[in-house]
PDB file of C-alpha atoms in Angstrom:
ATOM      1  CA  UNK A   1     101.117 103.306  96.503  1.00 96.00           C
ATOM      2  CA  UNK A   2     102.374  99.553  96.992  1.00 98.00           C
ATOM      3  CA  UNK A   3     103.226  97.028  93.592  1.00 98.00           C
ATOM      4  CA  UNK A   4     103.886  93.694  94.340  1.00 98.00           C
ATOM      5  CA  UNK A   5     106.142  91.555  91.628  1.00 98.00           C
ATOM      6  CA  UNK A   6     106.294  87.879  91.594  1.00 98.00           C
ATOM      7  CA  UNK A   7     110.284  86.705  89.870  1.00 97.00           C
ATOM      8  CA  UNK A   8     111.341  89.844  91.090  1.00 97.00           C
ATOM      9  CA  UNK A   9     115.211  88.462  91.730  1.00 95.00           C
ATOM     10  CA  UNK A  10     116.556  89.313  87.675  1.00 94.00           C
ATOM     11  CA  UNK A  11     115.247  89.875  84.607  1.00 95.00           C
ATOM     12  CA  UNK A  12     111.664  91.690  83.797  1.00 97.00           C
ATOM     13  CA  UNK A  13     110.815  91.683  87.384  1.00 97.00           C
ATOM     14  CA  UNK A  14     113.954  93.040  88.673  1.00 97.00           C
ATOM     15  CA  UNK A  15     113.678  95.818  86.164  1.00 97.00           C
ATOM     16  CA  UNK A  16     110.309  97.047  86.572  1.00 98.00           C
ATOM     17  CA  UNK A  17     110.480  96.760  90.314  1.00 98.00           C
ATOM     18  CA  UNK A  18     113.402  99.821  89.442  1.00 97.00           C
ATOM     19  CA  UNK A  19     110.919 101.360  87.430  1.00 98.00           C
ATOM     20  CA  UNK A  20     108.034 101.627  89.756  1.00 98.00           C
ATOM     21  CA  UNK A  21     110.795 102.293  92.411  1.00 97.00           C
ATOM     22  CA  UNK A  22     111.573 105.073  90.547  1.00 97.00           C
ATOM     23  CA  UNK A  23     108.116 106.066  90.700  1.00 97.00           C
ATOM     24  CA  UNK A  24     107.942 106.262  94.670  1.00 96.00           C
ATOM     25  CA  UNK A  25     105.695 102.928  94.651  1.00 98.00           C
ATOM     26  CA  UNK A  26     106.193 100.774  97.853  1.00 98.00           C
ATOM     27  CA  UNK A  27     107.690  97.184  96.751  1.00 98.00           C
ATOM     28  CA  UNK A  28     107.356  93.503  97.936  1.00 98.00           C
ATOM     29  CA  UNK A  29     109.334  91.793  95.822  1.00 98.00           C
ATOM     30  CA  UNK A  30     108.762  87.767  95.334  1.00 98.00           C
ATOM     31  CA  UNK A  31     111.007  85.117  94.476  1.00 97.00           C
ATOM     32  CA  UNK A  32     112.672  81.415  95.444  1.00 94.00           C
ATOM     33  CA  UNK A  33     116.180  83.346  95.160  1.00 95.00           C
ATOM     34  CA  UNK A  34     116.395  85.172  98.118  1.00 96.00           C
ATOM     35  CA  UNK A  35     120.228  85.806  98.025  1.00 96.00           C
ATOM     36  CA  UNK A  36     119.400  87.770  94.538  1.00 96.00           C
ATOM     37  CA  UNK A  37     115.780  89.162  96.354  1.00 97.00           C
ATOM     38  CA  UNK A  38     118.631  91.002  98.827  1.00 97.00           C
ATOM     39  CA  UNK A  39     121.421  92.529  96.186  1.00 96.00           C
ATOM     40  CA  UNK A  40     118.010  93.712  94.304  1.00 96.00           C
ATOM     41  CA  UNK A  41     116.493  95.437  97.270  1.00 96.00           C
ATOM     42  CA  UNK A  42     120.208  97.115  98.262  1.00 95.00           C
ATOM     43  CA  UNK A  43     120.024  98.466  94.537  1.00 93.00           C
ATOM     44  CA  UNK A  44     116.555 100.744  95.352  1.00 96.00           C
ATOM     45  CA  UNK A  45     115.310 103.058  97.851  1.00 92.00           C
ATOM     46  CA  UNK A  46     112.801 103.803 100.285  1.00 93.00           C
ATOM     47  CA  UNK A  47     110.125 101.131 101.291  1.00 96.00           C
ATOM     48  CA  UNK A  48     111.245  97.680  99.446  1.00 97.00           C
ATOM     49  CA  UNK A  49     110.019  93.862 101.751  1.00 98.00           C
ATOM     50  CA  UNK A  50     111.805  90.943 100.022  1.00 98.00           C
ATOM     51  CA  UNK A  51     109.718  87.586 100.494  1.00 98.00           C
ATOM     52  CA  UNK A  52     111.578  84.295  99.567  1.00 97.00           C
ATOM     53  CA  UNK A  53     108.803  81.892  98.502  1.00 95.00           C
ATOM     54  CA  UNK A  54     108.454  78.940  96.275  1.00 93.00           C
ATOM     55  CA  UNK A  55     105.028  79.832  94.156  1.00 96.00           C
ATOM     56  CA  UNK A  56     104.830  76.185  92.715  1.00 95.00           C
ATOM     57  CA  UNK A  57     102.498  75.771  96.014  1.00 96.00           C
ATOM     58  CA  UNK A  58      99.034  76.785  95.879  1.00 97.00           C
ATOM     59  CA  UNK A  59      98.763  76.922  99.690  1.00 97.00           C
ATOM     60  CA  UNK A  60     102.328  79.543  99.509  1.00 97.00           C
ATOM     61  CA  UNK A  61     100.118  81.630  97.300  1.00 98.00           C
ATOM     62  CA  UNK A  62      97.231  81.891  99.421  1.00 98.00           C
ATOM     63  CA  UNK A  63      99.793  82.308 102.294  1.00 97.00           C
ATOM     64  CA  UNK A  64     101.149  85.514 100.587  1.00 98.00           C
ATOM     65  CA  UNK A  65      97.621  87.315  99.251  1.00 98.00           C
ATOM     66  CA  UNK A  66      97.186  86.697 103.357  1.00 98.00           C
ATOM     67  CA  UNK A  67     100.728  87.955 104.091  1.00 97.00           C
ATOM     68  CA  UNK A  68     100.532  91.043 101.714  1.00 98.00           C
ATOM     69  CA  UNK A  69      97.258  92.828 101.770  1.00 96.00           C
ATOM     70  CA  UNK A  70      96.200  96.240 100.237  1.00 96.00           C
ATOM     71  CA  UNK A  71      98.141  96.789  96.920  1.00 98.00           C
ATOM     72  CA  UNK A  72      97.693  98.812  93.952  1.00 98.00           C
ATOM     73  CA  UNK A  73      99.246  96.871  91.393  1.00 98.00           C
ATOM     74  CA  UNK A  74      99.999  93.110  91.358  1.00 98.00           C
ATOM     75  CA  UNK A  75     103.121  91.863  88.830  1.00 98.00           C
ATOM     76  CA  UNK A  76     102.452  88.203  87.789  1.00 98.00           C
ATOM     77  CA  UNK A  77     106.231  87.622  86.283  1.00 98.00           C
ATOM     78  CA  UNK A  78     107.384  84.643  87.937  1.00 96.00           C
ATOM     79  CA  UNK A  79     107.292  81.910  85.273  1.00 96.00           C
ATOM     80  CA  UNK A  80     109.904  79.474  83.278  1.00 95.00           C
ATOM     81  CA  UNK A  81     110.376  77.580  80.204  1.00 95.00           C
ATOM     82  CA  UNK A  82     111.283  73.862  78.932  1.00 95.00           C
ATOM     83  CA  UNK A  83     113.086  72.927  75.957  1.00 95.00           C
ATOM     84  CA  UNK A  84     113.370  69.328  73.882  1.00 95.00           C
ATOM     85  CA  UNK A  85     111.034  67.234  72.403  1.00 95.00           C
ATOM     86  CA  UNK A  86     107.271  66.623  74.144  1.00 96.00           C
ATOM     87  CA  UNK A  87     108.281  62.607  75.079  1.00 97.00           C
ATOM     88  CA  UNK A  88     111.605  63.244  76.318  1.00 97.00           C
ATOM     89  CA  UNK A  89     111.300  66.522  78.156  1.00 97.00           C
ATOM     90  CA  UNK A  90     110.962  66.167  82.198  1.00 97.00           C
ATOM     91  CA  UNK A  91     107.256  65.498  83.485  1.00 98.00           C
ATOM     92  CA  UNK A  92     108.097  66.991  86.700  1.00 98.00           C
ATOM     93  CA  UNK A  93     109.910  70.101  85.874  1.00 97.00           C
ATOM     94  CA  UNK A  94     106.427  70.516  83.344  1.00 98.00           C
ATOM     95  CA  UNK A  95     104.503  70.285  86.503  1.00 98.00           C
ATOM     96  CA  UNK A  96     106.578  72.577  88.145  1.00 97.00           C
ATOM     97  CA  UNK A  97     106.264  74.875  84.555  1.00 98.00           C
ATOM     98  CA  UNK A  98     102.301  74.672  84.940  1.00 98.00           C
ATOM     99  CA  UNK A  99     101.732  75.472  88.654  1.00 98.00           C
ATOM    100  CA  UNK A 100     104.178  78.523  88.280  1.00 98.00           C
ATOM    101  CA  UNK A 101     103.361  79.942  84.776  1.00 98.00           C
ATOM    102  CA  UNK A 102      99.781  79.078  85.141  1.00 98.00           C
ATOM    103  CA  UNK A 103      98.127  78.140  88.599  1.00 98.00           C
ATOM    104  CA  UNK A 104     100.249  80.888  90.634  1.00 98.00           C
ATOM    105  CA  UNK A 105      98.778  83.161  88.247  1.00 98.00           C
ATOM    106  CA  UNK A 106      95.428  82.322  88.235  1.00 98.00           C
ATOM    107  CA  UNK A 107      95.058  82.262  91.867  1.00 98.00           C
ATOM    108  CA  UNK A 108      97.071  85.727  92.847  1.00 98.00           C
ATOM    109  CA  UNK A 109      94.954  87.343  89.937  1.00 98.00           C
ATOM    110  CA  UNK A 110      91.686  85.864  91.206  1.00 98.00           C
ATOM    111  CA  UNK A 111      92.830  86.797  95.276  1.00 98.00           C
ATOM    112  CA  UNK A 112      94.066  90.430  94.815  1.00 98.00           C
ATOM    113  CA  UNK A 113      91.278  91.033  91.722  1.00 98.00           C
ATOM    114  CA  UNK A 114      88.551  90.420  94.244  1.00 98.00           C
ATOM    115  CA  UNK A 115      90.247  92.643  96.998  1.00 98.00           C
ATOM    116  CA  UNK A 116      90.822  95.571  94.220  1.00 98.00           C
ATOM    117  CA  UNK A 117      86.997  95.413  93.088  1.00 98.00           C
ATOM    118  CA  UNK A 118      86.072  95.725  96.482  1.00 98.00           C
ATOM    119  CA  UNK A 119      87.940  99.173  96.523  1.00 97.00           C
ATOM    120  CA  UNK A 120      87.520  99.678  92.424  1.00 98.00           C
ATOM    121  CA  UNK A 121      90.655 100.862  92.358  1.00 98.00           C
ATOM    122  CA  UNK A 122      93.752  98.589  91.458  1.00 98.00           C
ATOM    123  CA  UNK A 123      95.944  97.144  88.147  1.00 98.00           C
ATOM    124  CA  UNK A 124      97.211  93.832  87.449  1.00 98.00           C
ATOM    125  CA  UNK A 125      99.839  93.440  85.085  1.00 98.00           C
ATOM    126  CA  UNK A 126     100.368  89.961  83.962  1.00 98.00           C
ATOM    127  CA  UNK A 127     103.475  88.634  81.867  1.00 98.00           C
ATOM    128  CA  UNK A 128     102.705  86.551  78.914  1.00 97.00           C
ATOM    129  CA  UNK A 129     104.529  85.994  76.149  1.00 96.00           C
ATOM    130  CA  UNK A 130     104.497  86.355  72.058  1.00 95.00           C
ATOM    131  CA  UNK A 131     104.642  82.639  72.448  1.00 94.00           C
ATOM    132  CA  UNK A 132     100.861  82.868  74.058  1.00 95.00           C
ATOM    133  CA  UNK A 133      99.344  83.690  70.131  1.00 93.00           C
ATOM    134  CA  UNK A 134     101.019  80.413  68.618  1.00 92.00           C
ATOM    135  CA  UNK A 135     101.902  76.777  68.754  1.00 90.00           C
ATOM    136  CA  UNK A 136     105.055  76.000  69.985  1.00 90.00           C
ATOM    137  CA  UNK A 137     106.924  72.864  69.198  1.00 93.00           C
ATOM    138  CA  UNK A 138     110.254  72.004  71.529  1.00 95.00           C
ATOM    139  CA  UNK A 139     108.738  74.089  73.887  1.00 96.00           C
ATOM    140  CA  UNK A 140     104.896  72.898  74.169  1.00 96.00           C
ATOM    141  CA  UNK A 141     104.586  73.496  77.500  1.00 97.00           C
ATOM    142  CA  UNK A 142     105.244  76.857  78.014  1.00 97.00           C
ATOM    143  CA  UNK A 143     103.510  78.328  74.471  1.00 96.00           C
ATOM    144  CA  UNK A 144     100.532  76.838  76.498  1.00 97.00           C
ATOM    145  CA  UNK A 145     100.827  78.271  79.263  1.00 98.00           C
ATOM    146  CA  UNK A 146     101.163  81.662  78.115  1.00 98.00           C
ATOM    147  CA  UNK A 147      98.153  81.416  75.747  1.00 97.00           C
ATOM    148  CA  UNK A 148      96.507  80.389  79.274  1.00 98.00           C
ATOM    149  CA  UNK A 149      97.476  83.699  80.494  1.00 98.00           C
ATOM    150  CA  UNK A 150      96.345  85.320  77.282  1.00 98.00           C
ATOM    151  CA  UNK A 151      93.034  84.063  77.291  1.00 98.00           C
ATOM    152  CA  UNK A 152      92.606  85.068  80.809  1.00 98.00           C
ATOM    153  CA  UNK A 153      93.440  87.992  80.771  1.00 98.00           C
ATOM    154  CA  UNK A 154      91.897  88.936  77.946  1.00 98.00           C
ATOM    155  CA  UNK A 155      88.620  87.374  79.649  1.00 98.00           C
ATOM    156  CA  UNK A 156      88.859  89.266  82.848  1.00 98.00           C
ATOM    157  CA  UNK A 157      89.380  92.593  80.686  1.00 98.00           C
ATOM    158  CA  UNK A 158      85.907  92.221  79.284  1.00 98.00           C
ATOM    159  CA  UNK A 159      84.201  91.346  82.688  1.00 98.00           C
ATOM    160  CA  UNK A 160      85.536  94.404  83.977  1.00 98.00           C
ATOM    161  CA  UNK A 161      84.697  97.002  80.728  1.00 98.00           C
ATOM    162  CA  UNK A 162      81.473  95.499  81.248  1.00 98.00           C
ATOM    163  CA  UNK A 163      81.598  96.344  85.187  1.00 97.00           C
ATOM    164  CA  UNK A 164      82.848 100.090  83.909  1.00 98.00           C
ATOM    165  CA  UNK A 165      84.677  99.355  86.862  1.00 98.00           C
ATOM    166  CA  UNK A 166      88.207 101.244  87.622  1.00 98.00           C
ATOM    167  CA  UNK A 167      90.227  98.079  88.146  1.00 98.00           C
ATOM    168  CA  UNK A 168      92.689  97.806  85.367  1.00 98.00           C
ATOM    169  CA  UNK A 169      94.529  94.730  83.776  1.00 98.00           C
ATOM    170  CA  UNK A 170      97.369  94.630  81.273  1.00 98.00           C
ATOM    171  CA  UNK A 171      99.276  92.179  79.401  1.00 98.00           C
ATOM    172  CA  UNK A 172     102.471  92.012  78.467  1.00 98.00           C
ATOM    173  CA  UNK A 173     103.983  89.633  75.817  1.00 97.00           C
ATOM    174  CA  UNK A 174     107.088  90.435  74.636  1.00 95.00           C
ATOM    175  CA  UNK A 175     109.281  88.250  72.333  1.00 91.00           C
ATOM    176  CA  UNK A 176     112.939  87.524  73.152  1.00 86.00           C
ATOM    177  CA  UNK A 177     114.518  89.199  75.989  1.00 82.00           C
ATOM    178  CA  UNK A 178     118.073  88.699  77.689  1.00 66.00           C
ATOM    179  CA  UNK A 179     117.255  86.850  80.863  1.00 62.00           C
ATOM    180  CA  UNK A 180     118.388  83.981  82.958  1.00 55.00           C
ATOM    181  CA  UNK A 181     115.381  82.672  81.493  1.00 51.00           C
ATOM    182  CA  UNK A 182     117.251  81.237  78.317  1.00 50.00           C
ATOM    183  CA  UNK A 183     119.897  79.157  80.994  1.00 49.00           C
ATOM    184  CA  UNK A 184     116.671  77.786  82.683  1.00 49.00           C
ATOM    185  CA  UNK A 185     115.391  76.677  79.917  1.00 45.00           C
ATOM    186  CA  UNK A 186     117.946  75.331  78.104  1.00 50.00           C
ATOM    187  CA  UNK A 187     118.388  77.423  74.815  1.00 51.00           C
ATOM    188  CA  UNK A 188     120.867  79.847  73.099  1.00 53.00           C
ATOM    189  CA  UNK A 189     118.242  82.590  71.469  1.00 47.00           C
ATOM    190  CA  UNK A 190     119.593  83.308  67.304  1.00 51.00           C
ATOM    191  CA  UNK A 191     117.452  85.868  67.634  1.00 55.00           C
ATOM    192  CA  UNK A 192     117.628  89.357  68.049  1.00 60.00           C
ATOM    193  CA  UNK A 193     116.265  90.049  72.175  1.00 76.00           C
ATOM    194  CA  UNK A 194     115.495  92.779  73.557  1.00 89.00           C
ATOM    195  CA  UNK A 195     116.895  93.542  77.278  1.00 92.00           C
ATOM    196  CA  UNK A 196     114.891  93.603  80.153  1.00 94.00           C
ATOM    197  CA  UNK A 197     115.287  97.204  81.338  1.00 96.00           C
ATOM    198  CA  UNK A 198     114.197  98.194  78.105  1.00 96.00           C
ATOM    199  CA  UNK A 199     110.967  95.778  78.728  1.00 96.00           C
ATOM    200  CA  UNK A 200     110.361  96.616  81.827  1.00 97.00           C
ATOM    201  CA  UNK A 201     110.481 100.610  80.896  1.00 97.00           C
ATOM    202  CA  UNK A 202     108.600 100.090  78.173  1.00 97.00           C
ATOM    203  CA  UNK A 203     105.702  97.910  80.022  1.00 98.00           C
ATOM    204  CA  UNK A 204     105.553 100.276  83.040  1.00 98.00           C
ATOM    205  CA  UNK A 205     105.019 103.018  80.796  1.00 98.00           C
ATOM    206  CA  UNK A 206     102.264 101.480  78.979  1.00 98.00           C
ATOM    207  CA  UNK A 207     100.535 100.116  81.790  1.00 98.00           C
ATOM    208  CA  UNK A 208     100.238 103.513  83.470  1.00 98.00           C
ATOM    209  CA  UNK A 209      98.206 104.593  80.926  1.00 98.00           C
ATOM    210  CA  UNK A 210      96.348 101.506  80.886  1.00 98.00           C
ATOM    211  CA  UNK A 211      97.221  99.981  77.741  1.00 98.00           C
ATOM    212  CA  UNK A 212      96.140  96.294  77.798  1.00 98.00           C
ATOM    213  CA  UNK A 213      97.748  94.827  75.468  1.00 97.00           C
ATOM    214  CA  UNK A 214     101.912  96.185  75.852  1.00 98.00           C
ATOM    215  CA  UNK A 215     103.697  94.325  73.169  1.00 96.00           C
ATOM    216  CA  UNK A 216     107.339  95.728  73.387  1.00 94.00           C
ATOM    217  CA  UNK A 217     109.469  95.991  69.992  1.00 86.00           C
ATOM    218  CA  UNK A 218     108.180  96.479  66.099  1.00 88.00           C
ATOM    219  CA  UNK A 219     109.678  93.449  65.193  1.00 84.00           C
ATOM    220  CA  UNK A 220     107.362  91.578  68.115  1.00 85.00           C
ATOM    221  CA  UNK A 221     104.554  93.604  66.904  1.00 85.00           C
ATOM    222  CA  UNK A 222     104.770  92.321  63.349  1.00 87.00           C
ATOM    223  CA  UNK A 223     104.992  88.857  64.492  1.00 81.00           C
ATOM    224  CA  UNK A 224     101.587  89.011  66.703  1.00 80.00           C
ATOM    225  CA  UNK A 225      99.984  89.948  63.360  1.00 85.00           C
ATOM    226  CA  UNK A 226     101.465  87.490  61.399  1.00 81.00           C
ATOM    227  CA  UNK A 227     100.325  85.063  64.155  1.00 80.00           C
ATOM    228  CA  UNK A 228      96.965  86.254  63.691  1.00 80.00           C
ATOM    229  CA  UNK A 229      96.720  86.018  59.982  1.00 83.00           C
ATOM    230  CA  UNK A 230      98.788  82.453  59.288  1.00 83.00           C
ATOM    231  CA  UNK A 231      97.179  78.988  58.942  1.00 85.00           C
ATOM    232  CA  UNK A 232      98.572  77.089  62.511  1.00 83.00           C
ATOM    233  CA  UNK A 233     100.388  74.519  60.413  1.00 83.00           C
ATOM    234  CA  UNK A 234     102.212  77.076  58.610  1.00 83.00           C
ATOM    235  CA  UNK A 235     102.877  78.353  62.237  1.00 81.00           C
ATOM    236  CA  UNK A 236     104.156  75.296  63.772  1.00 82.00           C
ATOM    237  CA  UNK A 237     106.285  74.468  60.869  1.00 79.00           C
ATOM    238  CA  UNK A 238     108.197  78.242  61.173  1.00 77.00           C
ATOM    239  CA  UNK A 239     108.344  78.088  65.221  1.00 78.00           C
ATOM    240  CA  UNK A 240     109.854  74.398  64.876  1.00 73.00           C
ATOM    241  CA  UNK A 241     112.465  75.594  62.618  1.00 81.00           C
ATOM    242  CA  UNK A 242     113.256  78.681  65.061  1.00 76.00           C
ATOM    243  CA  UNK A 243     113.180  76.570  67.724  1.00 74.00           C
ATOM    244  CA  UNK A 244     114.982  73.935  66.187  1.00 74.00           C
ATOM    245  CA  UNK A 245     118.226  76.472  65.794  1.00 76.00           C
ATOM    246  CA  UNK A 246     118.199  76.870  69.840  1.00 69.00           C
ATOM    247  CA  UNK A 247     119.506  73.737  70.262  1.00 64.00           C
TER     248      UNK A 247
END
């Protein structure tokens, strides 16, 4: 059994690559950071292929579905945030934010889906966010792309209950979590996060049962159905005050 994990070099990824290593799955492990791609592979055992590769580029995901064929689950965690108001945040690292959070995504989950159904067996396993279920002022960009993932994944789940085909996908959104994602972005988090092993336990264990929707924490849980239930301008307003304290 082979899993592939995109952001693989800290965080979630890291930690549910030692999860499924724990498991006896065969890795390839993704990231830009290949210095951190190497002190994560010396920390598991048996089969584990580090690829250093910058998944902004639509041709370098094509060029690793080509690279890396015949997996059984595919890990779309690779993804970053942007802080600040919407007219003074940087257009370019947005752009970057969109073709990693959202066009990697949507092409590795489109490539390796169509290889799985071929085989009907398979599981994707793509990282969202809380953030995907609400607005998201100070940090626009990146609520959006994660209700992008949402919404697609939630699409593709249907097409393939209506397939009854054996191909499984899951979603993970969890809320805060202690990563290097905070310094990337820009923020301190006042609130109470989770830490990744604990996510990436948590998600693996879900997703091998094939829960779809794996939404780690009560407090997180709570929060989704709030989201559900509150008026979006009552939303906004809360989010822009949390938000607001990250500063």
């Amino acid at each position: 059994m082979k899993a592939l994990i995109t952001g693989a070099s800290s965080g979630i990824g890291r930690d549910i690559a030692r999860e499924l290593n724990k498991k006896g799955y065969d890795l390839v492990l993704v990231s830009r950071d290949k210095e951190k791609l190497e002190k994560t592979k010396k920390s598991l055992n048996g089969n584990v292929e580090i690829i250093s590769l910058d998944l902004e580029s639509v041709e370098k995901c094509k060029e690793l579905h080509t690279k890396v064929q015949d997996i059984d689950i595919l890990i779309n965690n690779a993804g970053f945030g942007v802080f600040g108001n919407f007219v003074e945040t940087d257009l370019d690292k947005e752009i970057s934010l969109i073709n990693t959070n959202i066009t990697a995504v949507h092409i590795l989950t489109k490539l390796y889906l169509q290889d799985m159904l071929k085989k009907n067996s398979g599981h994707i396993l793509n990282v969202a966010s809380i953030a995907g279920f609400m607005p998201g002022p100070l940090m626009e960009s990146y609520y959006a792309s994660k209700a992008y993932v949402v919404r697609l994944s939630e699409g593709i789940r249907a097409e393939l209950k209506k397939a009854k085909s054996n191909v499984k996908i899951s979603l993970l959104c969890p809320g805060p979590v202690n990563t290097n994602f905070n310094n990337v972005a820009g923020v301190k988090f006042n609130l109470y996060s989770l830490s990744s092993e604990k996510v990436a336990r948590y998600a693996v264990k879900k997703m091998l049962k094939n829960k779809f929707m794996i939404v780690p924490g009560l407090g997180i849980k709570i929060l989704r159905v709030i989201s559900k239930i509150s008026p979006n301008n009552i939303t906004s307003k809360v989010v822009y005050l949390m938000q607001e304290r990250k500063r």
